[in-house]
Structure formats: structure tokens, C-alpha cells
Amino acid sequence: MDYKLTFKEFNKALKRGKLLGLKCRDCGKFTCPPKMACQECGSTNLDIAELNGSGKVVTFTVSYVPSEGREAEAPYTIVMVELDEGPWLMGNLTDIDPNKVTMDVIDRSVKLGLRSKVLPGDTYSIGGKEAEGGFARPTFVFA
Amino acid sequence: MRKVAIVGTGHTPFTFAAEKSSVELFSEAAMDAINESHLKSKDVQAMYVGNVLGDFSEGQAMVQSYCADDIGAFHIPSTRFEGACASSSLAIRDAFIWVASGFYDIVLAGGVETAAKMGTPLATRTFAMAHDSHYEYPIGLTFPGFFAMLAHLYCSKYSVPLEKLKEQMALVSVQSHRYGVHNAFAQFHKEIAVEDVLKGFMVCSPLQLLDCCPFSDGAAAVILTSEEKAKELTDKPVYIIGIGQSSSGKLSAQKDYAPRIRAREVSVKQAYDMAGIKPEDVDLCELHDCFSIASIISAESLGFAEFGKGGELWQKGETKIGGTIPINISGGLKSKGHPIGATGASQVFEIVHQMRGHVEPERQVEGVNIGLTDTLGGDGVLCNMVLQKGW
Ligand SMILES: [Zn+2]
């Protein structure tokens, strides 16, 4: 069975500022990031859908201890966003100084920025054609 | 299904960067388990070995086969289990199933890791491989980052002020270090205070250094046998009477339950139901405290506290010796250390030794009849086991 919306397609679209997901024909709900089966009901009866990229922050962290090779990024802010369509999507929050981020960001409205940051990948992750050109990182700004 | 007992155990010290290889560490723990069982290596019919990152820390894959050969258990089937930090729990659970089924009578199960050897940057990178590599790692998610996000979510979901949660989290680390001081195998033998936790450097907000377990090297192993064999080998068998295992998707896929890890609730219910017990029947629990917040979240899903109130167990001293549910009297992952491939086997080791009255007197829990283990790998491989004193 073919994968309806692969990482490669999702990634390519996200780099152009377009957030793709799946809409379930059986339960009507959205899955994003994409999977083989509906996040809500497990159905594989899915259509590709564009999501509007807006939502609210449900949780966050500011990371000061990065992975090998990503030292220059720290500190950076990670947010989990509940999208308007329902799914949760992890991303970076870029228009606030990480050192000033507090619990107050929870429930703030955010939207995808015009350009997603891209992680080039490293020794362990760059081999696959699916990630050619790097990994797009959903990049949010306050709405 | 046959009854299955743990008859022998082995455990190396858990340490900072080891001067031994993974094969050497596992072989030491394995031989101790074999000797304690009054067996020979050639009596072992199969080996199940948890190991996560040997490929990266030593350039050594397939460690399980070399371990079998190393101890003289020539040509037996030996299988590696990878379930991140739950790896050796999965190994022991599977060993249980194979012995219970009657296919084997004597199986060696455990695990080994040399994570400290890698140093913090590479260890942080490779641990993060147990997150979604395409959709969440690129954003910068790391292990502490995952639990840090759960901590903030915990505050907002349960209306707990962050300051209060931080204090409770600090108490978790303080207790672990208090008991770890007395555990000969522990990586840290040092008491800490709440102020120490609250002034540590920030790793991932709100988690500070002492909210986090260390990177560790070490191994642990146990011998499982059928009830019949166990009776020949020991007068102190510990029976595995309940097992559970469950899996999860990436953090964003856990939206309906977070900060709860739903897989834990599924797994522990299997274990409780199989054992025919309830949370209040547990006399001693070793749970997965990779981060201070992880203990609080775990204690709730295991049924020891209401959701949003887990931290009160530590505040009220209920998790200490003499409390309603003694937790991590070994020092836990925080103070004892967390060589991820060995952690589940170490938990089982601890409970067996507590039941047998073999731990240091300062941390001996009296009258342990039922013990529970809890391991969490990555963002959601869960495994729980219920152990029962067999004499
Ligand atoms: Zn559906």
C-alpha cells in the first residue's frame, strides 16, 4: 500500500511555507505530520489537505544543551502547537528571545512563519533521498 | 503457562566513563548471575541482551553474540533487544514468555550500556535518536527537552504553579541521592539539597542539571528459570507474576493524553491484571526517573497518586522507606545511574535483593512481598513487571 503523503513531499512543501496533512474520509479529522493511518481512527482512507498553519502553544521548552553538531543553535525555543485543525505540531518559536520565554507563551496564538528553518542533517541522518536539501523545521511566530 | 522465577542476579557498578568494554561489563554481570544460580554457562539455553548505543559508543554492534561467546555459552541463540531505555526490561519480559511457554528452562537476560563513554554532545545526539528523527529531532528535541515540555504542560493542564512543581521535582532528586549514597553500585554517593537543585544550570527549561539523570556505563543480568528448575537451584526464588508492554508514537501523536504517557497506563494495567493485584498491593517500586518530572508523571500513571498530585507523594515522604509506597530506594536512575540498556535489569536486581534482604542496611525495606518495575524507553516504549517473593 502506497504511503499517501511521504516525509519527502511534506518536507518539500514546508520549505515553501505550505503545511500539508491528511484529512480522513471516515472520521473527518486531520493528521499532521502525516502517517500511514489516521491519527484519530486508524483508517487509511485519507486525502492530502493543506492546513492553515495557525494554532496556539500548548507547551514549550528553551533548550540550552544541544546535540553534537548543533552547538551554535543554543539557546533555542521549541513549542508544541495545537493547530486550528486539531493536530499537534512541534516547531521552533523564533520571534522572541529564548531567554525571555516564560509560561506566558502557553495559549498564545501563533502561525507558521513565511520561511521554515532547515536543518541540513548530519552523519547519522543525511543519507536518505527523502531528506535531500535538509529537514524543514516548522517555524512559528506570534499571530 | 508455567511459573517463572528469577534465581540469580548480577550487577556491575554504574559509573562515569568505564574502563571496560560492553562485552566485559555484561560478561561480569552475567557470570555473577550464573554463579549465584549455581549454574554453568553451558546450562544457559538462550540469552536476551538489552543494548542501545554500542554501535556509537564502541563501534560495536551485535554485542549479544560476543557476550554469549565471551562467557562460554557457545553457540546458543542470543538476541539483542533495543527499546531505548526500556531495552533490558523488554529482554526480561521476553525471557519470561519463552520460559513460561515451556520452550526454554533457563534463560539469561539483562543489558549493558556505555553511554558515558560518548561524552555529553554525542550522547545527547544518540539519545535523541529515540525521538522522531524526521519530524521532531530536526526542531532540536532532545531527551531533557521532551520531559521539559511535559513539565510545562503538567503545570498548565493540572493548574499547578511552576514554582510548586519545581520544588516537588527537586524533592524527587534529593530523595534519590539520599538513598543512592548507600547503594554500593551507584554512580553518585553524594547527598544534595533542594537549593542545590534549584541553582543548577538550566538544561532545558524548566529542567536544571540535578533534575536530570547522568549518562552512565554499566551492566546488569538475571537468570530466569521454570518453577521446577528454580526449586532445585535456590530457596529464595522471586517469581515474575505480571508483565506488561506497550508502545507510543512521537510526542505530537500523544496529544490526547500528554503529559500522561498513555502507553504506561496500558502496560501497567496488563501487569497488574495478570498478577491479580492493585497499585496499593505494591510494597516497593522502582520507576523510571530519568528526569525528576518523569517520576511524578510515572507515579500517577502507575496508580499511586491522582493526576496532578504525584509530587505530593515526595512532599509527604510517602515514597521513603516506611511510606505508603517506597519508590527508588536504590537511588533511582538519578543517583544510581542510567546505563540505558541495563536499567530495567537493574530495577529487577534491586527488587530481588530487597526481597532477599541483601541490600545495605541503611536502605533495606522490610517485608517486601510484591515489587513493581517501570521503564520508559524514548518517548514511549513502556514495560512493567510485577515480582513476588517466592518463599
Ligand atoms: Zn479517521
Coordinates of C-alpha atoms in Angstrom, one line a residue, chain B residues 33-352:
Chain B
A33 CA 24.1 -14.2 37.8
I34 CA 25.1 -17.7 36.6
N35 CA 27.3 -18.3 39.7
E36 CA 24.6 -17.1 42.1
S37 CA 22.2 -19.5 40.3
H38 CA 24.7 -22.4 40.9
L39 CA 24.7 -23.0 37.1
K40 CA 27.4 -23.1 34.5
S41 CA 27.5 -21.0 31.3
K42 CA 26.8 -24.1 29.3
D43 CA 23.5 -24.6 31.1
V44 CA 22.1 -21.3 29.7
Q45 CA 19.8 -22.1 26.8
A46 CA 19.3 -18.6 25.4
M47 CA 20.4 -15.1 26.1
Y48 CA 18.5 -11.8 25.7
V49 CA 20.6 -8.7 25.9
G50 CA 19.4 -5.1 26.0
N51 CA 21.8 -2.7 24.3
V52 CA 21.0 0.6 22.6
L53 CA 24.1 2.5 21.5
G54 CA 27.0 0.1 21.5
D55 CA 27.3 0.9 17.8
F56 CA 28.0 4.5 18.6
S57 CA 29.9 4.3 21.9
E58 CA 32.2 1.5 20.9
G59 CA 31.6 0.8 17.3
Q60 CA 30.3 -2.5 18.4
A61 CA 27.0 -3.9 17.0
M62 CA 25.8 -7.4 17.7
V63 CA 27.1 -7.3 21.3
Q64 CA 24.8 -10.1 22.3
S65 CA 26.6 -12.7 20.3
Y66 CA 30.0 -11.8 21.6
C67 CA 28.7 -11.8 25.1
A68 CA 27.4 -15.4 24.7
D69 CA 30.7 -16.5 23.3
D70 CA 32.6 -14.5 25.9
I71 CA 31.1 -16.3 28.9
G72 CA 31.4 -19.7 27.3
A73 CA 27.8 -20.2 26.4
F74 CA 28.9 -21.3 23.0
H75 CA 26.5 -21.2 20.0
I76 CA 23.4 -20.6 22.0
P77 CA 20.7 -18.3 20.4
S78 CA 21.5 -14.8 21.7
T79 CA 19.2 -11.9 20.8
R80 CA 19.6 -8.1 21.2
F81 CA 16.7 -6.0 22.4
E82 CA 16.5 -2.4 21.5
G83 CA 13.8 -0.4 23.2
A84 CA 15.9 2.6 24.2
C85 CA 15.9 3.0 28.0
A86 CA 13.5 0.1 28.4
S87 CA 15.7 -2.4 26.4
S88 CA 16.6 -4.8 29.2
S89 CA 13.0 -4.8 30.6
L90 CA 11.9 -6.0 27.2
A91 CA 14.7 -8.6 27.2
I92 CA 13.5 -9.9 30.6
R93 CA 9.8 -9.8 29.6
D94 CA 10.6 -11.9 26.5
A95 CA 12.7 -14.3 28.5
F96 CA 9.8 -14.7 30.9
I97 CA 7.4 -15.5 28.0
W98 CA 9.8 -18.1 26.5
V99 CA 10.3 -19.9 29.8
A100 CA 6.6 -19.6 30.7
S101 CA 5.8 -21.2 27.3
G102 CA 8.0 -24.2 28.0
F103 CA 10.3 -23.6 25.1
Y104 CA 13.3 -22.9 27.4
D105 CA 14.0 -23.8 31.0
I106 CA 17.0 -21.5 31.7
V107 CA 17.5 -18.1 30.1
L108 CA 19.9 -15.3 30.8
A109 CA 18.5 -11.8 30.3
G110 CA 19.9 -8.3 31.1
G111 CA 21.5 -5.4 29.4
V112 CA 24.6 -3.2 29.0
E113 CA 25.4 0.3 28.0
T114 CA 28.4 2.5 27.8
A115 CA 26.8 5.9 27.3
A116 CA 29.1 8.0 29.5
K117 CA 32.0 7.0 27.2
M118 CA 30.5 9.0 24.4
G119 CA 30.7 12.4 26.2
T120 CA 27.7 14.7 26.5
P121 CA 27.4 16.1 22.9
L122 CA 27.4 12.6 21.2
A123 CA 25.4 11.0 24.0
T124 CA 22.8 13.8 23.6
R125 CA 22.7 13.3 19.9
T126 CA 22.4 9.5 20.1
F127 CA 19.8 9.5 22.9
A128 CA 17.8 11.9 20.7
M129 CA 17.6 9.1 18.1
A130 CA 14.8 7.7 20.3
H131 CA 12.7 10.6 19.2
D132 CA 11.1 11.0 15.8
S133 CA 14.1 11.6 13.5
H134 CA 12.2 13.3 10.7
Y135 CA 9.5 15.3 12.3
E136 CA 10.7 16.2 15.8
Y137 CA 14.5 15.8 16.1
P138 CA 15.2 18.5 13.5
I139 CA 13.4 21.1 15.6
G140 CA 16.0 20.5 18.3
L141 CA 14.2 18.0 20.5
T142 CA 16.5 16.2 23.0
F143 CA 15.6 13.9 25.9
P144 CA 15.6 16.6 28.5
G145 CA 13.6 18.7 26.0
F146 CA 10.9 16.1 25.8
F147 CA 10.4 15.9 29.6
A148 CA 10.8 19.7 29.9
M149 CA 7.8 20.1 27.6
L150 CA 5.9 17.6 29.7
A151 CA 6.7 19.6 32.8
H152 CA 5.3 22.9 31.4
L153 CA 2.3 21.0 30.1
Y154 CA 1.8 19.4 33.5
C155 CA 1.6 22.8 35.1
S156 CA -0.9 24.2 32.6
K157 CA -3.1 21.1 32.4
Y158 CA -3.3 20.5 36.2
S159 CA -3.1 24.2 37.2
V160 CA 0.0 23.6 39.3
P161 CA 2.2 26.7 39.7
L162 CA 5.6 26.1 38.1
E163 CA 7.3 27.1 41.3
K164 CA 5.4 24.4 43.3
L165 CA 6.2 21.8 40.7
K166 CA 9.9 22.7 40.7
E167 CA 10.0 22.3 44.4
Q168 CA 8.4 18.9 44.2
M169 CA 10.7 17.9 41.4
A170 CA 13.7 18.9 43.5
L171 CA 12.5 16.7 46.3
V172 CA 12.5 13.7 43.9
S173 CA 16.2 14.3 43.2
V174 CA 17.0 14.9 46.8
Q175 CA 15.4 11.6 47.9
S176 CA 17.2 9.7 45.2
H177 CA 20.5 11.0 46.2
R178 CA 19.8 10.3 49.8
Y179 CA 19.3 6.6 49.2
G180 CA 22.0 6.4 46.4
V181 CA 24.6 7.3 49.0
H182 CA 24.1 3.9 50.5
N183 CA 24.0 1.9 47.2
A184 CA 27.4 0.3 46.5
F185 CA 26.6 0.2 42.8
A186 CA 25.5 3.8 42.5
Q187 CA 27.3 6.4 40.3
F188 CA 26.8 9.2 42.8
H189 CA 27.4 8.9 46.5
K190 CA 26.5 12.4 47.4
E191 CA 23.6 14.0 49.2
I192 CA 22.1 17.1 47.7
A193 CA 19.7 19.7 48.9
V194 CA 16.7 21.4 47.3
E195 CA 18.8 24.6 47.0
D196 CA 21.4 22.7 45.0
V197 CA 18.8 21.5 42.5
L198 CA 17.3 25.0 42.1
K199 CA 20.7 26.6 41.5
G200 CA 22.0 24.1 38.9
F201 CA 22.4 25.3 35.3
M202 CA 19.4 25.2 33.1
V203 CA 19.5 22.2 30.7
C204 CA 16.0 22.6 29.1
S205 CA 13.7 24.9 30.9
P206 CA 12.4 24.1 33.5
L207 CA 14.8 21.2 34.0
Q208 CA 18.1 22.1 35.7
L209 CA 21.1 19.9 35.9
L210 CA 20.1 18.0 39.0
D211 CA 16.6 17.3 37.6
C212 CA 18.4 15.1 35.1
C213 CA 19.9 11.6 35.5
P214 CA 23.5 11.2 34.3
F215 CA 25.0 9.4 31.4
S216 CA 26.2 6.1 32.7
D217 CA 28.1 2.9 32.0
G218 CA 27.3 -0.5 33.4
A219 CA 25.5 -3.8 33.1
A220 CA 23.0 -6.0 34.9
A221 CA 21.7 -9.5 34.3
V222 CA 19.4 -12.1 35.8
I223 CA 18.8 -15.8 35.3
L224 CA 15.2 -16.9 34.7
T225 CA 14.1 -20.5 35.1
S226 CA 11.0 -22.6 35.3
E227 CA 9.5 -23.0 38.7
E228 CA 10.6 -26.6 38.8
K229 CA 14.2 -25.7 38.0
A230 CA 14.2 -22.8 40.4
K231 CA 13.3 -25.2 43.3
E232 CA 16.5 -27.2 42.5
L233 CA 18.7 -24.1 42.4
T234 CA 17.6 -21.7 45.1
D235 CA 15.5 -21.5 48.3
K236 CA 14.8 -17.8 47.5
P237 CA 13.2 -17.7 44.1
V238 CA 11.5 -14.4 43.0
Y239 CA 8.6 -15.0 40.7
I240 CA 7.6 -12.8 37.9
I241 CA 3.8 -12.7 38.2
G242 CA 2.8 -9.9 35.9
I243 CA 4.2 -8.3 32.8
G244 CA 3.1 -5.5 30.5
Q245 CA 4.5 -3.8 27.5
S246 CA 3.2 -1.0 25.2
S247 CA 4.4 1.5 22.6
S248 CA 3.7 5.1 21.5
G249 CA 4.2 7.5 18.7
K250 CA 6.0 10.7 18.7
L251 CA 5.1 13.4 21.3
S252 CA 2.7 15.2 19.0
A253 CA 0.9 12.0 18.4
Q254 CA 0.3 11.7 22.2
K255 CA -1.8 14.9 22.2
D256 CA -4.9 13.3 23.7
Y257 CA -3.1 12.2 26.9
A258 CA 0.1 14.2 27.5
P259 CA 1.6 14.9 30.0
R260 CA 0.4 11.3 30.7
I261 CA 2.2 8.6 28.8
R262 CA -0.8 6.5 27.8
A263 CA 1.4 3.5 27.0
R264 CA 2.4 3.3 30.6
E265 CA -1.2 3.0 31.7
V266 CA -1.8 0.3 29.1
S267 CA 1.4 -1.6 30.1
V268 CA 0.9 -1.4 33.9
K269 CA -2.7 -2.5 33.6
Q270 CA -1.6 -5.6 31.8
A271 CA 0.9 -6.3 34.5
Y272 CA -1.5 -5.6 37.4
D273 CA -4.3 -7.7 35.9
M274 CA -2.0 -10.6 35.1
A275 CA -0.7 -10.5 38.7
G276 CA -4.2 -10.0 40.1
I277 CA -3.1 -7.0 42.2
K278 CA -3.9 -3.3 42.6
P279 CA -1.5 -0.4 43.0
E280 CA -2.0 -0.5 46.8
D281 CA -0.7 -4.0 46.9
V282 CA 2.8 -2.9 45.7
D283 CA 5.3 -2.8 48.6
L284 CA 8.2 -1.4 46.6
C285 CA 8.5 0.3 43.2
E286 CA 11.5 1.1 41.0
L287 CA 10.2 3.6 38.5
H288 CA 11.7 5.4 35.5
D289 CA 13.1 8.7 36.9
C290 CA 15.3 9.8 34.0
F291 CA 14.2 13.3 34.9
S292 CA 12.6 14.5 38.2
I293 CA 9.3 15.3 36.4
A294 CA 9.3 11.8 34.9
S295 CA 9.0 10.3 38.4
I296 CA 5.9 12.4 39.2
I297 CA 4.3 11.5 35.9
S298 CA 5.1 7.9 36.3
A299 CA 3.8 7.6 39.9
E300 CA 0.4 8.9 38.8
S301 CA 0.1 6.5 35.8
L302 CA 1.1 3.6 38.0
G303 CA -1.8 4.4 40.2
F304 CA 0.0 5.7 43.3
A305 CA -1.5 9.2 43.1
E306 CA -4.2 11.2 41.3
F307 CA -3.2 13.0 38.2
G308 CA -1.7 16.4 39.1
K309 CA -0.9 15.2 42.6
G310 CA 2.1 12.9 42.2
G311 CA 4.6 15.4 43.6
E312 CA 2.8 15.3 47.0
L313 CA 3.9 11.7 47.5
W314 CA 7.5 13.0 47.7
Q315 CA 6.5 16.1 49.7
K316 CA 4.7 14.0 52.3
G317 CA 7.5 11.4 52.5
E318 CA 5.2 8.6 51.2
T319 CA 8.0 7.5 48.8
K320 CA 10.5 6.9 51.5
I321 CA 11.2 3.7 53.5
G322 CA 8.2 3.4 55.8
G323 CA 5.9 5.5 53.5
T324 CA 2.9 4.1 51.7
I325 CA 4.8 3.4 48.5
P326 CA 8.6 3.3 48.8
I327 CA 10.0 4.4 45.4
N328 CA 13.5 4.2 44.0
I329 CA 15.2 3.2 47.3
S330 CA 18.1 2.2 45.0
G331 CA 18.8 5.8 44.3
G332 CA 16.9 5.5 41.0
L333 CA 18.2 6.5 37.7
K334 CA 19.1 9.8 39.1
S335 CA 21.6 8.7 41.7
K336 CA 22.3 5.1 40.9
G337 CA 22.9 6.0 37.3
H338 CA 21.2 5.1 34.0
P339 CA 23.2 2.9 31.6
I340 CA 20.1 2.8 29.4
G341 CA 20.4 -0.8 28.1
A342 CA 20.9 -2.1 31.6
T343 CA 18.4 -0.1 33.6
G344 CA 15.4 -2.5 33.5
A345 CA 17.6 -5.4 34.6
S346 CA 19.0 -3.2 37.4
Q347 CA 15.5 -2.5 38.6
V348 CA 14.7 -6.2 38.7
F349 CA 18.0 -6.8 40.5
E350 CA 17.2 -4.2 43.1
I351 CA 13.8 -5.7 43.9
V352 CA 15.1 -9.2 44.1

